[in-house]
PDB file of C-alpha atoms in Angstrom:
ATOM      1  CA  UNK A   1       0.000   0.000   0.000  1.00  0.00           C
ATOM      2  CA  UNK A   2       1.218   3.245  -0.985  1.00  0.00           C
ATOM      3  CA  UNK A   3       0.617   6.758   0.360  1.00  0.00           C
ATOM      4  CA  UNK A   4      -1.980   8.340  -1.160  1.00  0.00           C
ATOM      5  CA  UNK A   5      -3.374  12.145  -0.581  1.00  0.00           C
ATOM      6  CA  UNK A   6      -7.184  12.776   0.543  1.00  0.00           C
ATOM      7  CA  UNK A   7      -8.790  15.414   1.328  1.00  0.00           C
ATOM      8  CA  UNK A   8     -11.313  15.631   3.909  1.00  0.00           C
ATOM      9  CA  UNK A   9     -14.852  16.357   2.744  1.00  0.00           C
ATOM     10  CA  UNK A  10     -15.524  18.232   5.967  1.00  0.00           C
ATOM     11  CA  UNK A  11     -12.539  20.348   6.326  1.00  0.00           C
ATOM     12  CA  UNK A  12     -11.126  20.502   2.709  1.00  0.00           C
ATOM     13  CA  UNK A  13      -7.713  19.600   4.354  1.00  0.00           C
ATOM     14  CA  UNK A  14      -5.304  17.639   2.380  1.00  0.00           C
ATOM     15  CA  UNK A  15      -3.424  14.943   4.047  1.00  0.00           C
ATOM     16  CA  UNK A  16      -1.957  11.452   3.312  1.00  0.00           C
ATOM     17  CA  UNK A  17      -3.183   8.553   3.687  1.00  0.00           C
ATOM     18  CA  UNK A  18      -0.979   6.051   5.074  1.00  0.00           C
ATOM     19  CA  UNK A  19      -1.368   1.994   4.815  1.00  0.00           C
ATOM     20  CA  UNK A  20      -2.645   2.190   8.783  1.00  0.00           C
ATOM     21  CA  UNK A  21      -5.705   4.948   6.994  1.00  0.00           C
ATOM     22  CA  UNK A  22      -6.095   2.349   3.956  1.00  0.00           C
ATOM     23  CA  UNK A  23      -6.710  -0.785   6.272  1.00  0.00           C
ATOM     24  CA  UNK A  24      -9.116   1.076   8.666  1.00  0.00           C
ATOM     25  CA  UNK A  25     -11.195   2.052   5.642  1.00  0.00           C
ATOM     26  CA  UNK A  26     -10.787  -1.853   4.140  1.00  0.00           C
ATOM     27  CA  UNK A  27     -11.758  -2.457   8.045  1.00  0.00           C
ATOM     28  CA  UNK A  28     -15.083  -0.388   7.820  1.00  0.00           C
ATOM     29  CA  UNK A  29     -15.936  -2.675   4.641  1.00  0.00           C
ATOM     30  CA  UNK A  30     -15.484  -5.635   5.790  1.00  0.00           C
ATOM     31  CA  UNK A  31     -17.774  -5.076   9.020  1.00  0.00           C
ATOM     32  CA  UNK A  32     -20.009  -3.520   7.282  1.00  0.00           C
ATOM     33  CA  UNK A  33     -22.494  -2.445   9.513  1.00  0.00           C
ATOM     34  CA  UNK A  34     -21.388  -3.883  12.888  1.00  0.00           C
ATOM     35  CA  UNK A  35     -19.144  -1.485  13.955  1.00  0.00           C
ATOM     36  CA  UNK A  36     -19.207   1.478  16.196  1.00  0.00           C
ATOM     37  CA  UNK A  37     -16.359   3.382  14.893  1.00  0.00           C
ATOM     38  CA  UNK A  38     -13.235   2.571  13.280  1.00  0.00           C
ATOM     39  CA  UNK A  39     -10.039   4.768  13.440  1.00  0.00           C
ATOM     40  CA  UNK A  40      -6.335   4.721  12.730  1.00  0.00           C
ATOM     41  CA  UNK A  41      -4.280   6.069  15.804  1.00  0.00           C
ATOM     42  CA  UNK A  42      -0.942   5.070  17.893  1.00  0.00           C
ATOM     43  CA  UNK A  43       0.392   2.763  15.294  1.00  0.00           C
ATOM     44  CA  UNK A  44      -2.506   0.622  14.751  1.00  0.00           C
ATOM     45  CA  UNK A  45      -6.451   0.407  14.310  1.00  0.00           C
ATOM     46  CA  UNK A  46      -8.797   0.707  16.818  1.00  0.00           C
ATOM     47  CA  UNK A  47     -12.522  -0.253  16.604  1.00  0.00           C
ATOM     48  CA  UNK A  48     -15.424  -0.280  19.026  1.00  0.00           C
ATOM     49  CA  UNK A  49     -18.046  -2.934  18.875  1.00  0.00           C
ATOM     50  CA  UNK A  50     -21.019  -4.240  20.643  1.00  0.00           C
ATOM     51  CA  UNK A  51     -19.833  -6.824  23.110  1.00  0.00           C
ATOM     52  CA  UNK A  52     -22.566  -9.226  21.162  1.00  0.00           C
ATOM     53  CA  UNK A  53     -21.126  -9.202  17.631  1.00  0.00           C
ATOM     54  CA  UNK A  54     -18.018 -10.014  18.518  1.00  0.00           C
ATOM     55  CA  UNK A  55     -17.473 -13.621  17.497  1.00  0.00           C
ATOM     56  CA  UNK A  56     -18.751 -11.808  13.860  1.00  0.00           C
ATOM     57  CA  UNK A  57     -16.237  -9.421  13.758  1.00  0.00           C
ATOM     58  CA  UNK A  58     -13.247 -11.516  14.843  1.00  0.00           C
ATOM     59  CA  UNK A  59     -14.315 -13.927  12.010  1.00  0.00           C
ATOM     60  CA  UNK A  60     -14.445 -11.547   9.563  1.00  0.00           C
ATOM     61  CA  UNK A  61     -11.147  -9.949  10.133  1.00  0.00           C
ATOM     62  CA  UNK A  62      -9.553 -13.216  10.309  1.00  0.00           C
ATOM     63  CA  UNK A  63     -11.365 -14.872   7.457  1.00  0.00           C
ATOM     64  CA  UNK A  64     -10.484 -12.273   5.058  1.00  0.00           C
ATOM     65  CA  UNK A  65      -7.878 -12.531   2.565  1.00  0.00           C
ATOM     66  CA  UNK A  66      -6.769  -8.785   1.781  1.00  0.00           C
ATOM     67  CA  UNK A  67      -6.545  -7.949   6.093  1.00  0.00           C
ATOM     68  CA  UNK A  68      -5.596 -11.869   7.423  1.00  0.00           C
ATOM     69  CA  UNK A  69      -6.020 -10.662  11.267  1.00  0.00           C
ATOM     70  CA  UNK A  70      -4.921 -14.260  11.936  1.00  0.00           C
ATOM     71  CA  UNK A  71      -3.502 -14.028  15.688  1.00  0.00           C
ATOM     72  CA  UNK A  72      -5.089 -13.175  18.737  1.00  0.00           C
ATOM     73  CA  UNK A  73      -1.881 -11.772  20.886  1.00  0.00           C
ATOM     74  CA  UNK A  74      -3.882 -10.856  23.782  1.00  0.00           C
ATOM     75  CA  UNK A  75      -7.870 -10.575  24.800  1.00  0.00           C
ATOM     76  CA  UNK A  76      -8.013  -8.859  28.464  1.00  0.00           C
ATOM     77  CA  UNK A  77     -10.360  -6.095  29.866  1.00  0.00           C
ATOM     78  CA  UNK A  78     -10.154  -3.000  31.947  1.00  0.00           C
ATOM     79  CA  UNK A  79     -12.475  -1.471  35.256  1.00  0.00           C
ATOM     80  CA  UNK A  80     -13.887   1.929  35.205  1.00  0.00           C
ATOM     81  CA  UNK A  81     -16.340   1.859  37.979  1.00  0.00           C
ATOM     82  CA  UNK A  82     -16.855   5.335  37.054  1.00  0.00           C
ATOM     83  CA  UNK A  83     -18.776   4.777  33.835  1.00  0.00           C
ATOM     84  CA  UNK A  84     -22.595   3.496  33.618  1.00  0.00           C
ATOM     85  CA  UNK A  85     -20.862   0.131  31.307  1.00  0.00           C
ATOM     86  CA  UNK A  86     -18.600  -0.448  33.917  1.00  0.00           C
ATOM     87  CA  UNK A  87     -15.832  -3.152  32.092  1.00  0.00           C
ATOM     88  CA  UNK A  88     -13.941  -2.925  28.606  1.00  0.00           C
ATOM     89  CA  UNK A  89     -13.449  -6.015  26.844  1.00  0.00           C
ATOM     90  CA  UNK A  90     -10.136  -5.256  24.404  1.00  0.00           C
ATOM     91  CA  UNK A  91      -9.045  -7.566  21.612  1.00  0.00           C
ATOM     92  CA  UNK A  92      -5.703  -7.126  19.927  1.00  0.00           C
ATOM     93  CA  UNK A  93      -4.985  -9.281  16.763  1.00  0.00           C
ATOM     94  CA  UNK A  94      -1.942  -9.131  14.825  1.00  0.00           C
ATOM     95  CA  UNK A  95      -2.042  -9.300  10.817  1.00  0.00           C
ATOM     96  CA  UNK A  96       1.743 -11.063  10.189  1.00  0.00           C
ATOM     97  CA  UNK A  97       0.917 -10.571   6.513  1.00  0.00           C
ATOM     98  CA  UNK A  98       0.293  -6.504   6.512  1.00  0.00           C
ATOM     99  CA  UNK A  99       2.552  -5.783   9.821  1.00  0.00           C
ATOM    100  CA  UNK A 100      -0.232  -4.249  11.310  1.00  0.00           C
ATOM    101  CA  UNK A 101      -2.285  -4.788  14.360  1.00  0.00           C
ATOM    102  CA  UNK A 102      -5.660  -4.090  15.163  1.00  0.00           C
ATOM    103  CA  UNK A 103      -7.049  -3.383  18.586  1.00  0.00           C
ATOM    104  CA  UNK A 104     -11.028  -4.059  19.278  1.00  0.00           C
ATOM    105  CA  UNK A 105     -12.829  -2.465  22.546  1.00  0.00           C
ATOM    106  CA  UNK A 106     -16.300  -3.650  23.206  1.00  0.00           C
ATOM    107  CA  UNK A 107     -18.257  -2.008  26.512  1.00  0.00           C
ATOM    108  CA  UNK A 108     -19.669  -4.839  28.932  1.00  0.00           C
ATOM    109  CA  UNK A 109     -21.859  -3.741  31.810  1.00  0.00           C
ATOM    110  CA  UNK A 110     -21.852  -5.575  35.370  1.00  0.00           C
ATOM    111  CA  UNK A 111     -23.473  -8.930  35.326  1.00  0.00           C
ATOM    112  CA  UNK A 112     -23.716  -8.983  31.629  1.00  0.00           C
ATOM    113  CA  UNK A 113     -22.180 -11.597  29.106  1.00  0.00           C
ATOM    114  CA  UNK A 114     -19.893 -11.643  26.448  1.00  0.00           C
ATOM    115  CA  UNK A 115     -20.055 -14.712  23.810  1.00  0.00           C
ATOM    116  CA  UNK A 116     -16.682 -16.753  24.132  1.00  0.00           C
ATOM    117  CA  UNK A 117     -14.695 -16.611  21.291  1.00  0.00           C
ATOM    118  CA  UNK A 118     -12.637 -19.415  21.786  1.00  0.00           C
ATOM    119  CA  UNK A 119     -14.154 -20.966  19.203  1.00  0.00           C
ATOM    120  CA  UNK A 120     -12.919 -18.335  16.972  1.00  0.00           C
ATOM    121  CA  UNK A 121      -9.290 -18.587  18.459  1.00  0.00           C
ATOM    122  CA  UNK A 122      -8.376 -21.278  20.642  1.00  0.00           C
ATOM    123  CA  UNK A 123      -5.086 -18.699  22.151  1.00  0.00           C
ATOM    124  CA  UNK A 124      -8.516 -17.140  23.590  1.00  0.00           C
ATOM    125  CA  UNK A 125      -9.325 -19.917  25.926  1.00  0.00           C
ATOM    126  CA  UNK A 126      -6.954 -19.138  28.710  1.00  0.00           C
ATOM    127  CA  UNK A 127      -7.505 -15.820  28.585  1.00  0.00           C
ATOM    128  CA  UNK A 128     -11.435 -15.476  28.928  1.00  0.00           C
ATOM    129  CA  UNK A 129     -10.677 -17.866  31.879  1.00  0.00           C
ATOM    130  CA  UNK A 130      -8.171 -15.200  33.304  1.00  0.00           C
ATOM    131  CA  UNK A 131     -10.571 -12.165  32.472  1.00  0.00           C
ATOM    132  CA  UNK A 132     -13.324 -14.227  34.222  1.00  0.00           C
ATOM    133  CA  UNK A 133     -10.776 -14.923  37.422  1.00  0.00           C
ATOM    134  CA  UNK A 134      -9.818 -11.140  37.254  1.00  0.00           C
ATOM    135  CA  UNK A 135     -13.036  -9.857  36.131  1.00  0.00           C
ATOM    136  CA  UNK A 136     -15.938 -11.481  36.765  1.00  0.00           C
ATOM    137  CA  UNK A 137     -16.550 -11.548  33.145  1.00  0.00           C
ATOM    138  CA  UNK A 138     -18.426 -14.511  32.468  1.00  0.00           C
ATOM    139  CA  UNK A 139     -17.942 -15.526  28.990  1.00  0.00           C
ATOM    140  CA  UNK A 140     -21.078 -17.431  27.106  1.00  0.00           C
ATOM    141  CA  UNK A 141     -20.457 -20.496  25.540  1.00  0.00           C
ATOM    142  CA  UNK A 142     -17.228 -20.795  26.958  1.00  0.00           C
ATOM    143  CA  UNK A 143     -16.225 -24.564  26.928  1.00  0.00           C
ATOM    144  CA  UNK A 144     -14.506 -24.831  30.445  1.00  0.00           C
ATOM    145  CA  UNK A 145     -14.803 -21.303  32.117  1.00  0.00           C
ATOM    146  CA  UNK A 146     -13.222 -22.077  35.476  1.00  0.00           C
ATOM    147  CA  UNK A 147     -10.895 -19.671  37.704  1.00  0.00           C
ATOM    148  CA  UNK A 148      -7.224 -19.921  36.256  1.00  0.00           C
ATOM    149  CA  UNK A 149      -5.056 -17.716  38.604  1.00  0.00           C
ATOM    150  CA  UNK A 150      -6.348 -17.946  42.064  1.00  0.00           C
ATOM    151  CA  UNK A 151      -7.937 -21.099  44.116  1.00  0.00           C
ATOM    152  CA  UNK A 152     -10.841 -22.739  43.371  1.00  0.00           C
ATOM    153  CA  UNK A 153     -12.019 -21.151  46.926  1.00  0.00           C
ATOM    154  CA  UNK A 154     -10.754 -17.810  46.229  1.00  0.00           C
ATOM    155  CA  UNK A 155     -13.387 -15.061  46.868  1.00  0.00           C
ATOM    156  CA  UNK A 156     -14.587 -12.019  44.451  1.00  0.00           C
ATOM    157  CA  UNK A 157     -12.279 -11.225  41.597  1.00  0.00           C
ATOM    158  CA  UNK A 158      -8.939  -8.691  42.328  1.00  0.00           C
ATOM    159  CA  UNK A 159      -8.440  -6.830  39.222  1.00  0.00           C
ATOM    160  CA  UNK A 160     -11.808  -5.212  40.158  1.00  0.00           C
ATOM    161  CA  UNK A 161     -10.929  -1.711  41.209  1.00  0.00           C
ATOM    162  CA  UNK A 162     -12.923  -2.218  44.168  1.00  0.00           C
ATOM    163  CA  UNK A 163     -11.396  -5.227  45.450  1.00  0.00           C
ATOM    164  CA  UNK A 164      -9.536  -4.383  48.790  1.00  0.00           C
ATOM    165  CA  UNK A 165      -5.795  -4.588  48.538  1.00  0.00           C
ATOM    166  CA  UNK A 166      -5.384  -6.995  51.406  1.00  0.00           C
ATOM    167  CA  UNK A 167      -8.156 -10.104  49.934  1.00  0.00           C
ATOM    168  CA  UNK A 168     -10.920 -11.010  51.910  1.00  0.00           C
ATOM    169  CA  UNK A 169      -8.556 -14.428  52.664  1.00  0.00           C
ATOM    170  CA  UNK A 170      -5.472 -15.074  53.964  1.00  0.00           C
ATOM    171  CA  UNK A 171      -3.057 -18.471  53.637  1.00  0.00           C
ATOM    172  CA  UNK A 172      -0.762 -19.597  56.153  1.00  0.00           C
ATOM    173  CA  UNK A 173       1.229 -21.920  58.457  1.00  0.00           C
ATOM    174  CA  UNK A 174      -0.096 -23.062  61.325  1.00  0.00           C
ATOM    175  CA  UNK A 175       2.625 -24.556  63.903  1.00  0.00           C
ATOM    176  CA  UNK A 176       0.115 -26.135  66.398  1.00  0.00           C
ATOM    177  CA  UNK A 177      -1.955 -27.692  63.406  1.00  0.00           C
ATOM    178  CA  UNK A 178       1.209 -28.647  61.234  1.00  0.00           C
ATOM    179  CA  UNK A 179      -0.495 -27.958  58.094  1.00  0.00           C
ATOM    180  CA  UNK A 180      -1.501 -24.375  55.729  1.00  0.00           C
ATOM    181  CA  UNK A 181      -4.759 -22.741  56.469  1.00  0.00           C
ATOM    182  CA  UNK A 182      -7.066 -20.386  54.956  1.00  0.00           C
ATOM    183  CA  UNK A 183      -8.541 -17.705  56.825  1.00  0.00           C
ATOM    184  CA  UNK A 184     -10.142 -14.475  57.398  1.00  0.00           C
ATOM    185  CA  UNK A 185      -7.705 -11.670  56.590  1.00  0.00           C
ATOM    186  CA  UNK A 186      -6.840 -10.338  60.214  1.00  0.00           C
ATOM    187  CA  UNK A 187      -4.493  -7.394  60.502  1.00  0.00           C
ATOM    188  CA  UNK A 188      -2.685  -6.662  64.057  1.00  0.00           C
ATOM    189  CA  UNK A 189      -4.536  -2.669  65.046  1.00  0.00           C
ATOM    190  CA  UNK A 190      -0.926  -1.305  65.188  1.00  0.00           C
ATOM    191  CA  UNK A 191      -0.414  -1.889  61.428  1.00  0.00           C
ATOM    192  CA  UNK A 192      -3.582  -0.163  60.695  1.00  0.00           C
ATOM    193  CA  UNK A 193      -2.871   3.081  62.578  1.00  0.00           C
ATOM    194  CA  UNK A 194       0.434   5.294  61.935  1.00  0.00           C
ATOM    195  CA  UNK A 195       0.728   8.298  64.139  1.00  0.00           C
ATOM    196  CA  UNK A 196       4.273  10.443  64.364  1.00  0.00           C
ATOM    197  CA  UNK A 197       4.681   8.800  68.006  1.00  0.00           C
ATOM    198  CA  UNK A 198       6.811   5.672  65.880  1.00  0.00           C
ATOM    199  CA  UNK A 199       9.836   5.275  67.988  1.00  0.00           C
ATOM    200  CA  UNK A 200      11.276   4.353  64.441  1.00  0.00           C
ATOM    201  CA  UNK A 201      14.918   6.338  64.483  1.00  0.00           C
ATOM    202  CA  UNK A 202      14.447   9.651  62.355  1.00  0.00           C
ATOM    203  CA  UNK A 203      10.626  10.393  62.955  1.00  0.00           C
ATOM    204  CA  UNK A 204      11.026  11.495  66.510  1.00  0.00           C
ATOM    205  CA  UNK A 205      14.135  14.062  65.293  1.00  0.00           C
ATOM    206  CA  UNK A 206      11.346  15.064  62.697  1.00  0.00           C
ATOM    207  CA  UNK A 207       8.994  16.011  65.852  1.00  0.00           C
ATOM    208  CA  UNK A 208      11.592  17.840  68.026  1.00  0.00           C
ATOM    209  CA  UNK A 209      12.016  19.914  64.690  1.00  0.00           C
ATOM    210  CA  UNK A 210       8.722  20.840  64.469  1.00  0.00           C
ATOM    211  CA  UNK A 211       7.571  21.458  67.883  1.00  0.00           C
ATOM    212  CA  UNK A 212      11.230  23.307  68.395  1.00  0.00           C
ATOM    213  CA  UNK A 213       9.598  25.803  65.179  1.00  0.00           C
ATOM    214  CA  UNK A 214       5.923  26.047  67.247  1.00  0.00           C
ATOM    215  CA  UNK A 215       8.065  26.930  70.152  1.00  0.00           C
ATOM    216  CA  UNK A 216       9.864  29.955  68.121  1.00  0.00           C
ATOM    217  CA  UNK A 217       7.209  31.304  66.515  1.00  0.00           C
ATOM    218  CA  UNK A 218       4.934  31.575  69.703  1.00  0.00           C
ATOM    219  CA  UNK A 219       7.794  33.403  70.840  1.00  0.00           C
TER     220      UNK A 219
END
């Protein structure tokens, strides 16, 4: 693909359009009309989907000829508690044949499904089961969706932004019962609390400083 000038029919600006411009318009043919945008930016192009076509558009891309998205290098997803669709599910294939890769974001709200498409690429197996794990995604048609990274036991999911830092569990070694146990997270009250009264070497100096600058300025 060569470079080719354009000009934009809403500006009248001239610019060039590079092979990354030339696939996302090829792009917005082949999905016709399931596609929420497609754009060329950072090196490769991006489209937004519904969550529900996705096992349409993944076939399409890879089953064409001219764009050959035949690798899946990586399906994940991404927590913004903020937003009314809470979770991102993001796609990135890899065309070996063009150099180019292709990254597809598709909105999922909490408690909804996404159709597996590990039937569409069997790398995305293991990695719905991670995104489930991390997530809570659960993945529709999914041949074995079980937890991948944490125990079978393991309670709500920890790439959720709301997740607490220190698990809801905790795993150790008993000595009286010889053996590893799993148990309410308990932290000891002085590791919770941090006042300046640490006889830690340095803080207290850091104290005498201060109160030595109160004592000045009062008089």
């Amino acid at each position: 693909m060569n470079d080719i000038e354009q000009t934009d029919d809403a500006t009248g600006d001239v610019f060039a359009e590079t092979p990354l411009s030339t696939m996302a318009n090829y792009v917005r043919e082949i999905l016709a009309d399931i596609y929420e945008s497609v754009v060329a930016t950072n090196d490769e192009v991006l489209v937004r989907v519904n969550s529900q076509d996705i096992t349409s558009v993944l076939t399409k891309l890879r089953d064409d000829n001219h764009a050959a998205f035949t690798q899946l290098s990586d399906l994940t997803a991404v927590d913004y508690p903020e937003r009314p669709v809470r979770f991102e599910m993001v796609y990135q294939l890899l065309s070996i044949s063009n150099n180019m890769r292709l990254r597809i974001l598709a909105g999922v709200a909490e408690g909804q499904s996404v159709p597996s498409v590990s039937g569409v690429f069997s790398a995305a197996n293991w990695a719905e089961r991670e995104a489930w794990d991390m997530f809570g995604i659960f993945f529709a048609g999914h041949p074995d969706l079980r937890r991948l990274l944490t125990d079978y036991g393991f309670e709500g999911h920890p790439l959720r932004k709301d997740f607490p830092l220190t698990g809801h569990v905790e795993v150790r070694y008993d000595d009286t019962q010889r053996r590893v146990v799993n148990e309410p997270v308990h932290l000891v009250q002085e590791f919770r609390d941090f006042d300046f009264l640490s006889p830690w070497e340095g803080m207290q100096h850091a104290i005498d400083a201060a109160d030595s600058d109160k004592n000045s300025d009062s008089n």
